[in-house]
Every structure is written in C-alpha cells, then in structure tokens.
PDB file of C-alpha atoms in Angstrom:
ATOM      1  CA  UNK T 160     100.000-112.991 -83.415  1.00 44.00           C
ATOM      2  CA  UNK T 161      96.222-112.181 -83.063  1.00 50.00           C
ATOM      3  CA  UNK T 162      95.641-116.090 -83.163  1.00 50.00           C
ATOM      4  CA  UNK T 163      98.140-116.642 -80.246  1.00 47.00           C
ATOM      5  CA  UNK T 164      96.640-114.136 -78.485  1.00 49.00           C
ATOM      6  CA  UNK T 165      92.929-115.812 -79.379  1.00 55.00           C
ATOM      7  CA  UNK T 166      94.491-118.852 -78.599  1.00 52.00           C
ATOM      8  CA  UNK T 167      95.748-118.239 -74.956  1.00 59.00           C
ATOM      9  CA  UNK T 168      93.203-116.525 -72.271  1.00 62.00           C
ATOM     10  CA  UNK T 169      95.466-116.978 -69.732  1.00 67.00           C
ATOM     11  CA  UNK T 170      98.040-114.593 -71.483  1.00 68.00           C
ATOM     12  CA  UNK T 171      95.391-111.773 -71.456  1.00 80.00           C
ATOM     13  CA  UNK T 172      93.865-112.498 -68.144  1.00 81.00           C
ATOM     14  CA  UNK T 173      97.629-112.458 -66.728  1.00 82.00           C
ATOM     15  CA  UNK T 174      98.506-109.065 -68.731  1.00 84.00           C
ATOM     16  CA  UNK T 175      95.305-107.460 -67.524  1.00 85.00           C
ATOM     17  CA  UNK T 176      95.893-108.452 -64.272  1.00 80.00           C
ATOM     18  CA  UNK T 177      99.488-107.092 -64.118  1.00 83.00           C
ATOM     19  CA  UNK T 178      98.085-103.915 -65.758  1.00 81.00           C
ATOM     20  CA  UNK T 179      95.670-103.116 -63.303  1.00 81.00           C
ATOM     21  CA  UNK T 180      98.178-104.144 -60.601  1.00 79.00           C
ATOM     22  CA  UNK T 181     101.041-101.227 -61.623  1.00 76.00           C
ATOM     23  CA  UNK T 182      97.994 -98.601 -62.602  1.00 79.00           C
ATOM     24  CA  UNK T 183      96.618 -99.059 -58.837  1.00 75.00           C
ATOM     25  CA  UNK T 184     100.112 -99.004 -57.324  1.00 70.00           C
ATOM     26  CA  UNK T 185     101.167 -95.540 -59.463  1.00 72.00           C
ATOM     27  CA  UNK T 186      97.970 -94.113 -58.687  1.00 72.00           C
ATOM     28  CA  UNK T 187      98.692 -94.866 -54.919  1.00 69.00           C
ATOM     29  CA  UNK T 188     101.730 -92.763 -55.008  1.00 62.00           C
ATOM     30  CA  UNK T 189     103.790 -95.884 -54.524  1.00 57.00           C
ATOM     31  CA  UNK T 190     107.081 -95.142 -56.565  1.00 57.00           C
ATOM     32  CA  UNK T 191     110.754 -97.374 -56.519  1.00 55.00           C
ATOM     33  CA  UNK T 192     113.069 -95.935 -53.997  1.00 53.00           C
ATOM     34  CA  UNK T 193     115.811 -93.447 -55.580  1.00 57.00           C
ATOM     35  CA  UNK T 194     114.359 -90.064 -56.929  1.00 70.00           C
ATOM     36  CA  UNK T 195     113.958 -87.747 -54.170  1.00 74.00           C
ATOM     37  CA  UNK T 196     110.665 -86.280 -54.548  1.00 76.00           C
ATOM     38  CA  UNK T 197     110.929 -82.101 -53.910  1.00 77.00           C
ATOM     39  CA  UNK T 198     108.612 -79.717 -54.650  1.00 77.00           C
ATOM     40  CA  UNK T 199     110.089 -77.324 -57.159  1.00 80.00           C
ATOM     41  CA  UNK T 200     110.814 -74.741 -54.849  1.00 81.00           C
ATOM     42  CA  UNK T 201     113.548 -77.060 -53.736  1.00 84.00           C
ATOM     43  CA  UNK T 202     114.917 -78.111 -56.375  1.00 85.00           C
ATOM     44  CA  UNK T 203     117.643 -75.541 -56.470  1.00 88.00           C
ATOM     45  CA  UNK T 204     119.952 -75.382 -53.959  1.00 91.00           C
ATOM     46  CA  UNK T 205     123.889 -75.110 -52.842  1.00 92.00           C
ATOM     47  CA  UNK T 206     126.117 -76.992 -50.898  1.00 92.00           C
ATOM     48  CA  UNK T 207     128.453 -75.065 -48.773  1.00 90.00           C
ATOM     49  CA  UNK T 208     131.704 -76.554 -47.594  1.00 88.00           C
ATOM     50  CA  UNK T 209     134.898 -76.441 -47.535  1.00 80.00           C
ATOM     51  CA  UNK T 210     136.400 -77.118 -51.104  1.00 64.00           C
ATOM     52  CA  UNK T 211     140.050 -78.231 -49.995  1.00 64.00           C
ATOM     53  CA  UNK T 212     138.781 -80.987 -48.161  1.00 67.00           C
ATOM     54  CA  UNK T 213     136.785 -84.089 -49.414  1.00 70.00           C
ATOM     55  CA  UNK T 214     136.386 -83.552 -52.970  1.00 81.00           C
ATOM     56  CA  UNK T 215     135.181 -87.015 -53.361  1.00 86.00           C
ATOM     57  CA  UNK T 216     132.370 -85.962 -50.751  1.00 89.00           C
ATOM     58  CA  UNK T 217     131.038 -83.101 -53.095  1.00 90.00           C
ATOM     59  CA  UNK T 218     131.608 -85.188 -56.346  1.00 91.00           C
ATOM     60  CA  UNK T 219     129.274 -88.154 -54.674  1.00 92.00           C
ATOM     61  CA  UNK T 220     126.800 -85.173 -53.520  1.00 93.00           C
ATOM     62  CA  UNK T 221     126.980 -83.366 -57.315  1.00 93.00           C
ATOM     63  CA  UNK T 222     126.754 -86.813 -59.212  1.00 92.00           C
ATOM     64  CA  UNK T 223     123.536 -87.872 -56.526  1.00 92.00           C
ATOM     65  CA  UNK T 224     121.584 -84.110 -57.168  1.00 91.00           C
ATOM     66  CA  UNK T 225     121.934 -84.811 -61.103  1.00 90.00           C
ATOM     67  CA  UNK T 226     120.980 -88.424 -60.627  1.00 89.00           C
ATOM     68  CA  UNK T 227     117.602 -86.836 -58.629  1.00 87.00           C
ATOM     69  CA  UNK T 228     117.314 -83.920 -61.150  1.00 87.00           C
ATOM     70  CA  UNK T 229     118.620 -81.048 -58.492  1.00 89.00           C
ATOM     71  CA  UNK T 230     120.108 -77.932 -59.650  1.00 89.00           C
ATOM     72  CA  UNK T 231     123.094 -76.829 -57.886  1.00 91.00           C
ATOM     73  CA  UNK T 232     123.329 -73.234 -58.049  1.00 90.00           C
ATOM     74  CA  UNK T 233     124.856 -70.857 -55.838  1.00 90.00           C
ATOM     75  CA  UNK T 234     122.205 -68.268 -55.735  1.00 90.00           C
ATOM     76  CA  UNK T 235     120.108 -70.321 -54.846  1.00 89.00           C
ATOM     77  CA  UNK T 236     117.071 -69.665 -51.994  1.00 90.00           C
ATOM     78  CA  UNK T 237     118.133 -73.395 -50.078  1.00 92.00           C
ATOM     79  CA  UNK T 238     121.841 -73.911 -48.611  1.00 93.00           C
ATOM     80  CA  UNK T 239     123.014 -77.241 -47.265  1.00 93.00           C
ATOM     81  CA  UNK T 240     126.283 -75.734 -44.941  1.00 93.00           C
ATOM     82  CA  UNK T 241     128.353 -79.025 -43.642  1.00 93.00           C
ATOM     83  CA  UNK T 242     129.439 -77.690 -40.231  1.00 93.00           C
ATOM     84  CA  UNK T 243     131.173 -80.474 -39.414  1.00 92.00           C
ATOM     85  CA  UNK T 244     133.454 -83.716 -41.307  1.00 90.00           C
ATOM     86  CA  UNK T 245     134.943 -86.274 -40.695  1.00 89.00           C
ATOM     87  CA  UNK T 246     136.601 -89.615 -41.642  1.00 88.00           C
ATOM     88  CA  UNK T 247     138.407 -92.256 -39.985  1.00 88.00           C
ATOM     89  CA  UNK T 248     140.402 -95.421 -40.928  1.00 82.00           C
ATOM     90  CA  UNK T 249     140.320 -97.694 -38.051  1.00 79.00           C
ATOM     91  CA  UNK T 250     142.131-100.686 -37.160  1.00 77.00           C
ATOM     92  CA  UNK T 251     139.139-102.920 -36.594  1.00 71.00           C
ATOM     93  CA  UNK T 252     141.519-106.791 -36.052  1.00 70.00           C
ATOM     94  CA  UNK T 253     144.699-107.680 -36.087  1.00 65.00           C
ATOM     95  CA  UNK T 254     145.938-111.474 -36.693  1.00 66.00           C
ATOM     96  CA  UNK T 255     148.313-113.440 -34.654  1.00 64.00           C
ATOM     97  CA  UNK T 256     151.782-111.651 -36.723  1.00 68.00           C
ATOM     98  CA  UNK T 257     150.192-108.105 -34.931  1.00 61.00           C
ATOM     99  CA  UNK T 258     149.206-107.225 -38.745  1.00 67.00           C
ATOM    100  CA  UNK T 259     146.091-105.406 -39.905  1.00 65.00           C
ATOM    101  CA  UNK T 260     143.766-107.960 -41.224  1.00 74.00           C
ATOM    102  CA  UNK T 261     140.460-105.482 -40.929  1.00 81.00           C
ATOM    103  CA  UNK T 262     139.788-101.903 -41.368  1.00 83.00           C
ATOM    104  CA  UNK T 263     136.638 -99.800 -40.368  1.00 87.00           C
ATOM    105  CA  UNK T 264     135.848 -96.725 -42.791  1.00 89.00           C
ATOM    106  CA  UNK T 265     133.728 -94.435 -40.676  1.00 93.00           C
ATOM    107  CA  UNK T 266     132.233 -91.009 -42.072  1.00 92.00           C
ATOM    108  CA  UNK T 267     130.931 -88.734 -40.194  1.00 94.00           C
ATOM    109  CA  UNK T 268     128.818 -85.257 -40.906  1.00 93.00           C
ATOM    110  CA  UNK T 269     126.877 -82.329 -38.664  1.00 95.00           C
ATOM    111  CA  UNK T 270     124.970 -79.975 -41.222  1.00 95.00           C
ATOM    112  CA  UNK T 271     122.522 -77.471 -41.231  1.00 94.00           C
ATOM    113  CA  UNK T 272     120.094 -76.212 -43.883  1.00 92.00           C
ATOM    114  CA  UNK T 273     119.766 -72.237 -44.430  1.00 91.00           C
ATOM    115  CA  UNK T 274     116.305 -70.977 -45.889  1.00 88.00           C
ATOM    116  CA  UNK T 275     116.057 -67.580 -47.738  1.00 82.00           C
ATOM    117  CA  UNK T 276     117.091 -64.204 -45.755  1.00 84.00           C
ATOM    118  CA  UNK T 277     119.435 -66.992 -44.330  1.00 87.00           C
ATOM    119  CA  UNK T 278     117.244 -68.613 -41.895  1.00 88.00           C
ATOM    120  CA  UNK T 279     117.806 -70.933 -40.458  1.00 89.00           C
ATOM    121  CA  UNK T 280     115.408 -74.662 -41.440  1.00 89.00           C
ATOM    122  CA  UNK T 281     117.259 -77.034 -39.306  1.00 90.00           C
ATOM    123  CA  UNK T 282     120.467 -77.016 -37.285  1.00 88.00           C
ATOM    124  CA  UNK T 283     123.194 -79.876 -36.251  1.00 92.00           C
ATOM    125  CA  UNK T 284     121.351 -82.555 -38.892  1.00 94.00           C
ATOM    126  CA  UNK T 285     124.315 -85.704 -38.809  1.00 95.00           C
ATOM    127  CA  UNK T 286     124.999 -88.320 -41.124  1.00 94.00           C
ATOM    128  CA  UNK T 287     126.993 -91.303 -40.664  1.00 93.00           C
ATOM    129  CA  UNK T 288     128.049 -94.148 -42.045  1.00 93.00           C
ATOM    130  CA  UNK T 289     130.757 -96.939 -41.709  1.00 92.00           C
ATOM    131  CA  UNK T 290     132.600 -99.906 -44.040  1.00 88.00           C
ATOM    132  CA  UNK T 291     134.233-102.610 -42.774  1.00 85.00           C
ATOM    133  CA  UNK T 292     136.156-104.941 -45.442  1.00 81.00           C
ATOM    134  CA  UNK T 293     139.249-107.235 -44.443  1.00 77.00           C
ATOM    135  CA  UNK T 294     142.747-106.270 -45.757  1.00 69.00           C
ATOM    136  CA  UNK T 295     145.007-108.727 -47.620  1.00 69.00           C
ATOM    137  CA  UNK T 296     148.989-108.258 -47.303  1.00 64.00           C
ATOM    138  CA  UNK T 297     149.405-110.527 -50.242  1.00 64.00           C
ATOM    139  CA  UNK T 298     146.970-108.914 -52.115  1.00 62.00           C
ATOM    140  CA  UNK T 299     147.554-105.459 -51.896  1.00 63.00           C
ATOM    141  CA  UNK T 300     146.431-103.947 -55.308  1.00 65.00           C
ATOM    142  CA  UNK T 301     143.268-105.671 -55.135  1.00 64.00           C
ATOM    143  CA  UNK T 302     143.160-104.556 -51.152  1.00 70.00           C
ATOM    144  CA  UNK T 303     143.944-100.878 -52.394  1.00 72.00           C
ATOM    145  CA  UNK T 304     140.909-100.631 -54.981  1.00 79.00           C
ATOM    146  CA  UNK T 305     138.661-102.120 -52.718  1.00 82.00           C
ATOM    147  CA  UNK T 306     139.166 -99.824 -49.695  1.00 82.00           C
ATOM    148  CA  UNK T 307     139.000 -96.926 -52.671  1.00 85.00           C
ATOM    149  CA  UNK T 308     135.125 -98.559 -54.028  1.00 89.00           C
ATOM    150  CA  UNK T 309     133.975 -98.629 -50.266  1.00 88.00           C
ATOM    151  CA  UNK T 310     135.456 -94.837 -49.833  1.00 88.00           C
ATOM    152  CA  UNK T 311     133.084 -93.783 -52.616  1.00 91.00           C
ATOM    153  CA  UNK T 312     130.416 -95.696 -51.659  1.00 92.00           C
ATOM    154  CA  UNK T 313     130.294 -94.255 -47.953  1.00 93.00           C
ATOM    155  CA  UNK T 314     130.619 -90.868 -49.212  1.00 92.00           C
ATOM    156  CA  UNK T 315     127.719 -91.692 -51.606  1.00 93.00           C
ATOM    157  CA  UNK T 316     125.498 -93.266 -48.503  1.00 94.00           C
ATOM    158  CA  UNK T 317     126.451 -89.911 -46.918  1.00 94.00           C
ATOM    159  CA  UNK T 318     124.978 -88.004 -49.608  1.00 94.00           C
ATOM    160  CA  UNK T 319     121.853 -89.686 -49.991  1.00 93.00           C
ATOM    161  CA  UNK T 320     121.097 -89.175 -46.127  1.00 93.00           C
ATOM    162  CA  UNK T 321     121.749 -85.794 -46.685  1.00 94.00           C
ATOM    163  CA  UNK T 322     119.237 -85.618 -49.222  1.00 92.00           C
ATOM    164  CA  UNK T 323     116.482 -87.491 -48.147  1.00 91.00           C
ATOM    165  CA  UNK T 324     116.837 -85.186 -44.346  1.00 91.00           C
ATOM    166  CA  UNK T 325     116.866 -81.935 -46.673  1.00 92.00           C
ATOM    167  CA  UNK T 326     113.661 -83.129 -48.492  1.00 90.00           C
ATOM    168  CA  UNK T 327     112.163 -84.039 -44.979  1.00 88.00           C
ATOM    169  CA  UNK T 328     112.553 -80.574 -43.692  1.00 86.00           C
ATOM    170  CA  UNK T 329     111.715 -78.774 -46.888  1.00 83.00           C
ATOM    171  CA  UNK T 330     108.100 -80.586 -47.210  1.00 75.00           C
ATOM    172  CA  UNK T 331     107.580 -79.707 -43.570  1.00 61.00           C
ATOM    173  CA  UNK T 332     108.299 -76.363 -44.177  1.00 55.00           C
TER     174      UNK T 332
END
C-alpha cells in the first residue's frame, strides 16, 4: 500500500486537497441541513395540543425532536401550544365521467411558543403545507397508501417548520 501511495501523487494531492476543503468548511460553521442547532437551554421543551386529534401530527413532531436530539418533557421551561389545526382533502380535478382524478392535502397550523413564568416568546406563528398526488379508481390500494405516505409526510414538513421557527425565536431571545 505504501508503494501505491509512493507511486501516485495525484492520490495524495487530491486527498489533501479534499481534507483541507471539509476542515475549512466545518470550521466555517457550514453544517448539512437536518439537526436543528439549539442552545441547551432549549433543548427541553413540550408540545401542547390537543391529544384526541392528530396523533399522527404529534408522532411526526416526537419522531423529528428525537431525530434532532430534543427532550420532550412536560416540565419543561419552553412550550410549543398549537392554537390552531387543520387539514383538508380537496377535490383538486375531476375527469370527463365527473370522477376525482386529483386530490390536494392541505395542513394547516397557528402556534405560539410560551417562555418560563408562561410568557409569552411569540404569538400566532403558522405552518402550512400542501400535497397534491392524482387518484386512480382502478388502482385503489395503491391510491390508498399513497395518499397515507403523503399524509405523513405533510405532517412531518409541518413539524420541521415548527422547529426550525421555535429555534429562530429561542436564539433571538
């Protein structure tokens, strides 16, 4: 190995070269998007809202605070309170039988976030976020699962804007 290596400046020069690049890029702060970067004051918090309605919501928000190492804790200093939800299936087209050929998933959300002594950070924050996908009559099953993937995956585009407006107003803070 230390003869290919010998053998092949180009390798090293190229390896150096990327080495430098990623050192310069960490040290500029530059990081992948995903992890939510809080300071550890905010790292703790609780979501309030109403647990009868939209489970799938707070499972999406509960899997996305462990996926950005959050601790959900009800004592905790930093509340999220959703004031406001909700979703909508709309008929987006019909084709020429007067049949649904196209659906619209819209989400909607109004929040607030509550500081300690239960101040109040920021009022009437929204969310939103829509799907579109096309419905097959002869395909229903496959229809079905696909509206339920693009119901999670609003819910979890939900969630992240939640997040990344909560870390916005808790660095200002």
């Amino acid at each position: 190995m230390f003869a290919l290596l010998k053998s092949s400046p180009e390798i090293n020069f190229k390896t150096t070269c990327y080495v430098l690049l990623f050192t310069l890029l960490t040290g500029c702060g530059f990081t992948l998007r995903g992890n939510i970067e809080l300071p550890i004051s905010a790292q703790s918090l609780w979501l309030v809202t109403d647990s009868h309605k939209n489970s799938l919501f707070q499972q999406q928000f509960k899997l996305l605070a462990q996926q950005n190492n959050l601790t959900l804790d009800e004592d905790a200093e930093l509340k999220i309170v959703i004031t406001r939800i909700n979703f909508r299936k709309i008929t987006t087209t019909l084709d020429a039988d007067a049949d649904v050929d196209e659906y619209t998933l819209r989400g909607e959300l109004s929040f607030d976030i509550i500081g300690s002594d239960e101040e109040q950070l920021a009022g009437n924050l929204e969310a939103f976020s829509e799907r579109t996908f096309q419905y097959d009559a002869n395909d229903a099953a496959a229809s079905n699962s696909r509206e339920a993937f693009l119901n999670a995956e609003l819910w979890r585009d939900l969630s992240q804007q939640i997040l990344r407006q909560y870390a916005a107003r808790v660095r200002i803070k």
